[in-house]
CSV table of C-alpha atoms in Angstrom, one decimal:
chain,number,residue,atom,x,y,z
L,1,MET,CA,-53.4,84.4,26.9
L,2,ASN,CA,-50.9,86.5,25.1
L,3,SER,CA,-47.3,85.8,26.2
L,4,ILE,CA,-45.7,89.0,25.0
L,5,HIS,CA,-43.9,90.7,28.0
L,6,TYR,CA,-44.2,94.5,28.3
L,7,GLU,CA,-43.1,97.3,30.6
L,8,GLU,CA,-45.5,100.3,30.9
L,9,HIS,CA,-44.6,103.8,32.0
L,10,GLY,CA,-46.4,107.2,32.0
L,11,GLU,CA,-49.8,108.4,30.8
L,12,GLY,CA,-51.2,110.0,27.7
L,13,PRO,CA,-50.9,109.2,23.9
L,14,VAL,CA,-49.4,105.7,23.4
L,15,LEU,CA,-45.9,105.0,22.2
L,16,ILE,CA,-45.1,101.3,21.4
L,17,LEU,CA,-41.3,100.7,21.5
L,18,ILE,CA,-40.0,97.7,19.7
L,19,HIS,CA,-36.4,96.6,20.2
L,20,GLY,CA,-34.0,95.1,17.6
L,21,PHE,CA,-32.3,91.8,17.1
L,22,CYS,CA,-30.6,90.3,20.2
L,23,GLU,CA,-32.1,93.0,22.3
L,24,SER,CA,-35.0,93.4,24.8
L,25,HIS,CA,-37.3,96.2,26.1
L,26,GLU,CA,-34.2,97.3,28.2
L,27,ILE,CA,-32.6,98.9,25.1
L,28,TRP,CA,-34.9,101.9,25.6
L,29,ASP,CA,-33.9,102.5,29.2
L,30,ASN,CA,-32.1,105.7,28.4
L,31,LEU,CA,-35.1,107.1,26.7
L,32,ILE,CA,-38.1,105.9,28.7
L,33,PRO,CA,-37.8,108.2,31.7
L,34,TYR,CA,-38.0,111.3,29.5
L,35,LEU,CA,-40.6,110.0,27.0
L,36,SER,CA,-42.9,108.8,29.8
L,37,LYS,CA,-43.3,112.4,30.9
L,38,HIS,CA,-45.2,113.0,27.8
L,39,PHE,CA,-46.7,109.7,26.7
L,40,ARG,CA,-47.9,106.3,27.8
L,41,VAL,CA,-44.9,104.3,26.9
L,42,ILE,CA,-45.1,100.5,26.3
L,43,ALA,CA,-41.8,98.7,25.7
L,44,ILE,CA,-42.3,95.2,24.6
L,45,ASP,CA,-40.1,92.0,24.4
L,46,LEU,CA,-40.5,90.4,21.0
L,47,PRO,CA,-41.1,86.6,21.1
L,48,GLY,CA,-37.9,84.8,22.0
L,49,PHE,CA,-36.3,87.9,23.5
L,50,GLY,CA,-36.2,89.2,27.1
L,51,LYS,CA,-39.1,87.7,29.0
L,52,SER,CA,-41.3,86.6,26.0
L,53,PRO,CA,-41.2,83.0,24.9
L,54,ILE,CA,-40.5,82.3,21.2
L,55,ILE,CA,-43.1,81.4,18.7
L,56,LYS,CA,-42.9,77.6,18.5
L,57,SER,CA,-43.3,77.2,14.7
L,58,ASN,CA,-43.3,79.3,11.5
L,59,LEU,CA,-41.6,82.4,12.9
L,60,THR,CA,-42.0,85.1,10.3
L,61,ILE,CA,-42.0,88.9,10.7
L,62,LYS,CA,-45.7,88.8,9.9
L,63,ALA,CA,-46.3,86.2,12.6
L,64,VAL,CA,-44.3,88.3,15.1
L,65,ALA,CA,-46.3,91.4,14.2
L,66,GLU,CA,-49.6,89.5,14.8
L,67,GLU,CA,-48.3,88.5,18.3
L,68,VAL,CA,-47.6,92.2,19.1
L,69,LEU,CA,-51.0,93.2,17.8
L,70,GLU,CA,-52.6,90.7,20.1
L,71,ARG,CA,-50.8,92.3,23.0
L,72,ILE,CA,-51.8,95.8,21.9
L,73,LYS,CA,-55.5,94.6,21.6
L,74,SER,CA,-55.3,93.3,25.2
L,75,LEU,CA,-54.2,96.7,26.4
L,76,HIS,CA,-57.3,98.3,24.8
L,77,ILE,CA,-55.2,100.7,22.7
L,78,GLN,CA,-57.1,102.5,19.9
L,79,LYS,CA,-54.3,104.6,18.5
L,80,CYS,CA,-50.5,104.6,18.9
L,81,VAL,CA,-47.2,105.6,17.4
L,82,VAL,CA,-44.8,102.7,16.9
L,83,ILE,CA,-41.1,103.1,17.1
L,84,GLY,CA,-39.0,100.2,15.9
L,85,HIS,CA,-35.3,99.8,16.2
L,86,SER,CA,-33.7,97.7,13.3
L,87,LEU,CA,-35.6,94.4,13.5
L,88,GLY,CA,-38.3,96.3,15.4
L,89,GLY,CA,-38.8,98.5,12.4
L,90,TYR,CA,-39.5,95.5,10.2
L,91,VAL,CA,-42.1,94.4,12.8
L,92,GLY,CA,-43.5,97.9,13.0
L,93,ILE,CA,-44.1,98.1,9.2
L,94,ALA,CA,-45.8,94.7,9.3
L,95,ILE,CA,-48.1,96.0,12.1
L,96,ALA,CA,-48.9,99.1,10.1
L,97,LYS,CA,-49.8,97.0,7.0
L,98,GLU,CA,-52.0,94.7,9.0
L,99,ARG,CA,-53.7,97.6,11.0
L,100,PRO,CA,-53.1,101.0,9.4
L,101,ASP,CA,-56.1,102.4,11.3
L,102,LEU,CA,-54.2,101.8,14.6
L,103,ILE,CA,-50.9,103.5,13.7
L,104,GLN,CA,-50.9,107.3,14.0
L,105,GLY,CA,-47.2,107.3,13.0
L,106,LEU,CA,-44.3,105.0,12.4
L,107,CYS,CA,-40.6,105.6,13.1
L,108,LEU,CA,-37.9,103.4,11.7
L,109,PHE,CA,-35.0,103.9,14.1
L,110,HIS,CA,-31.9,102.6,12.2
L,111,SER,CA,-34.3,100.4,10.1
L,112,THR,CA,-35.4,100.0,6.6
L,113,ALA,CA,-38.5,99.1,4.4
L,114,SER,CA,-36.3,97.3,1.8
L,115,SER,CA,-35.9,93.5,1.8
L,116,ASP,CA,-32.5,91.9,2.1
L,117,SER,CA,-30.1,92.2,-0.8
L,118,GLU,CA,-28.8,88.9,-2.2
L,119,GLU,CA,-25.5,89.7,-0.4
L,120,LYS,CA,-27.3,90.3,2.8
L,121,LYS,CA,-29.2,87.1,2.5
L,122,ARG,CA,-26.0,85.2,2.1
L,123,ASN,CA,-24.7,86.9,5.2
L,124,ARG,CA,-27.7,85.8,7.1
L,125,ASP,CA,-27.0,82.2,6.0
L,126,LYS,CA,-23.4,82.6,7.2
L,127,VAL,CA,-24.7,83.7,10.6
L,128,ILE,CA,-27.0,80.7,10.9
L,129,ALA,CA,-24.2,78.3,9.9
L,130,PHE,CA,-21.8,80.0,12.3
L,131,ILE,CA,-24.2,79.8,15.2
L,132,GLU,CA,-25.0,76.1,14.5
L,133,LYS,CA,-21.3,75.3,14.6
L,134,ASN,CA,-20.0,77.6,17.3
L,135,GLY,CA,-22.9,78.6,19.5
L,136,VAL,CA,-24.2,82.0,20.6
L,137,HIS,CA,-21.3,83.7,22.5
L,138,PRO,CA,-18.6,83.8,19.8
L,139,PHE,CA,-21.2,85.5,17.5
L,140,ILE,CA,-22.3,88.0,20.1
L,141,GLU,CA,-18.7,89.1,20.7
L,142,THR,CA,-18.4,90.3,17.1
L,143,PHE,CA,-22.0,91.3,16.6
L,144,VAL,CA,-22.3,93.8,19.5
L,145,SER,CA,-19.1,95.8,18.7
L,146,GLY,CA,-20.3,96.2,15.1
L,147,LEU,CA,-23.4,98.0,16.2
L,148,PHE,CA,-21.5,101.0,17.5
L,149,HIS,CA,-19.5,103.9,16.0
L,150,LYS,CA,-18.7,105.4,19.4
L,151,ARG,CA,-17.8,102.4,21.4
L,152,SER,CA,-18.1,103.5,25.1
L,153,GLN,CA,-17.3,100.5,27.3
L,154,GLU,CA,-20.4,101.1,29.4
L,155,SER,CA,-22.7,100.9,26.4
L,156,LEU,CA,-20.9,97.9,25.0
L,157,ASP,CA,-21.2,96.1,28.3
L,158,ILE,CA,-24.9,96.8,28.6
L,159,VAL,CA,-25.7,95.6,25.1
L,160,HIS,CA,-23.4,92.6,25.3
L,161,LYS,CA,-25.0,91.5,28.5
L,162,MET,CA,-28.5,91.8,26.9
L,163,ALA,CA,-27.5,90.0,23.7
L,164,SER,CA,-25.8,87.2,25.5
L,165,LYS,CA,-29.2,86.1,26.9
L,166,THR,CA,-30.5,85.3,23.4
L,167,SER,CA,-30.9,81.7,22.7
L,168,LYS,CA,-29.5,79.9,19.7
L,169,ASN,CA,-32.9,79.0,18.4
L,170,THR,CA,-34.1,82.7,18.6
L,171,ILE,CA,-31.0,83.9,16.7
L,172,ILE,CA,-31.4,81.3,13.9
L,173,SER,CA,-35.2,81.7,13.7
L,174,TYR,CA,-35.0,85.5,13.4
L,175,SER,CA,-32.1,85.4,11.0
L,176,ARG,CA,-34.3,83.3,8.7
L,177,ALA,CA,-37.3,85.6,9.2
L,178,MET,CA,-35.3,88.7,8.3
L,179,ARG,CA,-33.7,87.0,5.3
L,180,ASP,CA,-37.1,86.0,4.0
L,181,ARG,CA,-39.1,89.2,4.8
L,182,PRO,CA,-40.7,90.9,1.8
L,183,ASP,CA,-39.9,94.3,0.5
L,184,MET,CA,-42.2,96.9,2.0
L,185,MET,CA,-41.3,100.1,0.2
L,186,GLY,CA,-44.5,100.0,-1.9
L,187,PHE,CA,-46.6,99.8,1.3
L,188,LEU,CA,-44.6,102.5,3.1
L,189,ALA,CA,-44.9,104.8,0.1
L,190,SER,CA,-48.7,104.5,0.2
L,191,PHE,CA,-49.1,104.7,4.1
L,192,SER,CA,-51.2,107.8,4.8
L,193,ASN,CA,-49.8,108.7,8.2
L,194,LYS,CA,-46.5,110.2,9.2
L,195,ILE,CA,-43.2,108.2,8.9
L,196,LEU,CA,-39.9,109.2,10.5
L,197,LEU,CA,-36.6,107.6,9.4
L,198,ILE,CA,-33.6,108.0,11.8
L,199,ALA,CA,-30.3,107.1,10.4
L,200,GLY,CA,-26.8,106.9,11.9
L,201,GLU,CA,-24.3,108.8,9.9
L,202,ASN,CA,-21.8,106.0,10.5
L,203,ASP,CA,-24.3,103.1,10.6
L,204,THR,CA,-22.6,100.1,8.8
L,205,ILE,CA,-25.8,98.0,9.1
L,206,ILE,CA,-28.5,100.3,7.7
L,207,SER,CA,-26.7,102.9,5.7
L,208,LYS,CA,-27.6,106.6,5.7
L,209,SER,CA,-27.5,106.7,1.9
L,210,ALA,CA,-30.1,103.9,1.7
L,211,LEU,CA,-32.5,105.8,3.9
L,212,GLU,CA,-31.9,109.0,1.9
L,213,ASP,CA,-33.1,107.1,-1.1
L,214,GLN,CA,-36.1,105.7,0.7
L,215,VAL,CA,-37.4,109.0,2.1
L,216,LYS,CA,-37.7,110.4,-1.3
L,217,LEU,CA,-40.3,107.8,-2.1
L,218,ILE,CA,-42.4,108.5,1.0
L,219,SER,CA,-44.8,111.4,0.7
L,220,ASN,CA,-45.3,111.7,4.5
L,221,GLY,CA,-41.7,110.8,5.3
L,222,LYS,CA,-38.9,112.7,7.1
L,223,LEU,CA,-35.2,111.7,7.6
L,224,ILE,CA,-33.1,112.7,10.6
L,225,VAL,CA,-29.4,111.8,10.5
L,226,LEU,CA,-27.6,111.4,13.8
L,227,ALA,CA,-24.0,112.6,13.4
L,228,GLU,CA,-21.1,110.4,14.5
L,229,THR,CA,-23.5,107.6,15.3
L,230,GLY,CA,-23.7,103.9,14.3
L,231,HIS,CA,-26.7,101.6,14.7
L,232,MET,CA,-27.4,102.6,18.3
L,233,GLY,CA,-28.7,106.1,18.6
L,234,MET,CA,-30.3,105.4,22.0
L,235,TYR,CA,-26.8,105.1,23.4
L,236,GLU,CA,-24.6,107.1,21.0
L,237,ASP,CA,-26.8,110.2,20.8
L,238,VAL,CA,-29.4,110.2,23.5
L,239,LYS,CA,-30.1,114.0,23.3
L,240,HIS,CA,-30.9,114.1,19.6
L,241,SER,CA,-32.7,110.7,19.6
L,242,LEU,CA,-35.1,111.9,22.4
L,243,ARG,CA,-35.8,115.2,20.6
L,244,ALA,CA,-36.5,113.5,17.3
L,245,LEU,CA,-38.8,110.9,18.9
L,246,LYS,CA,-40.6,113.3,21.2
L,247,ASP,CA,-41.3,115.9,18.4
L,248,PHE,CA,-42.3,113.2,15.9
L,249,ALA,CA,-44.8,111.6,18.3
L,250,LYS,CA,-46.3,114.9,19.4
L,251,SER,CA,-46.7,115.8,15.7
L,252,CYS,CA,-48.6,112.5,15.0
L,253,PHE,CA,-51.0,113.1,17.8
L,254,LEU,CA,-51.5,116.8,17.3
L,255,ASN,CA,-54.6,116.6,15.2
L,256,ASP,CA,-55.9,113.3,16.6
L,257,ASN,CA,-59.5,113.9,17.8
L,258,SER,CA,-60.3,110.1,18.5
């Protein structure tokens, strides 16, 4: 039996929402009430986050994607749009590569198809070493504040509480998985269905300029930039995030006769 936890809301064409690193399905709580008026929204907890147990061995982005695909299969979903935030975007790309027939559209929400640079890989190793020495909570204190450009205390508190529930093993395992993930730009450039990139103008984790370069290589790609926003558009710019996701998903299903 698949152990991926999910929350389901609404009816209609299916949206799969995949959260980012040190998050859970709750990261989408600002958006789900609106999106579920138009779509069947399924928000999952990746293995090791929220209410989903971690994969016991060999945790890779591909292995995580396979777990999510098993859950999608169990829900008898034939077509869907996948929206992935940060880490969730890496998983979304891996899902699309494994099952391109399933994916009507893919949104990388503050995410990227590129593999880690050598500097980024070194930073992942530093995170692992820090966690092993100091534990989860000192890391979370710095990590969460760095996600935001507009740091409202309410949003910081929500994400901090969510992130603080992440186990040491989960943080280390995913840090390694993200460090070692392959570059997927070649695949994304060849993907036949629609792709949306959403960038934060002030995102220090996935830069706007990097996504501007990527979208030039994607024939079916579109880039939307959220002004005065860091890595957390679902909190920092709810209005424009909702509009972008709704319009994108509707466009993906517009000509679907399946």
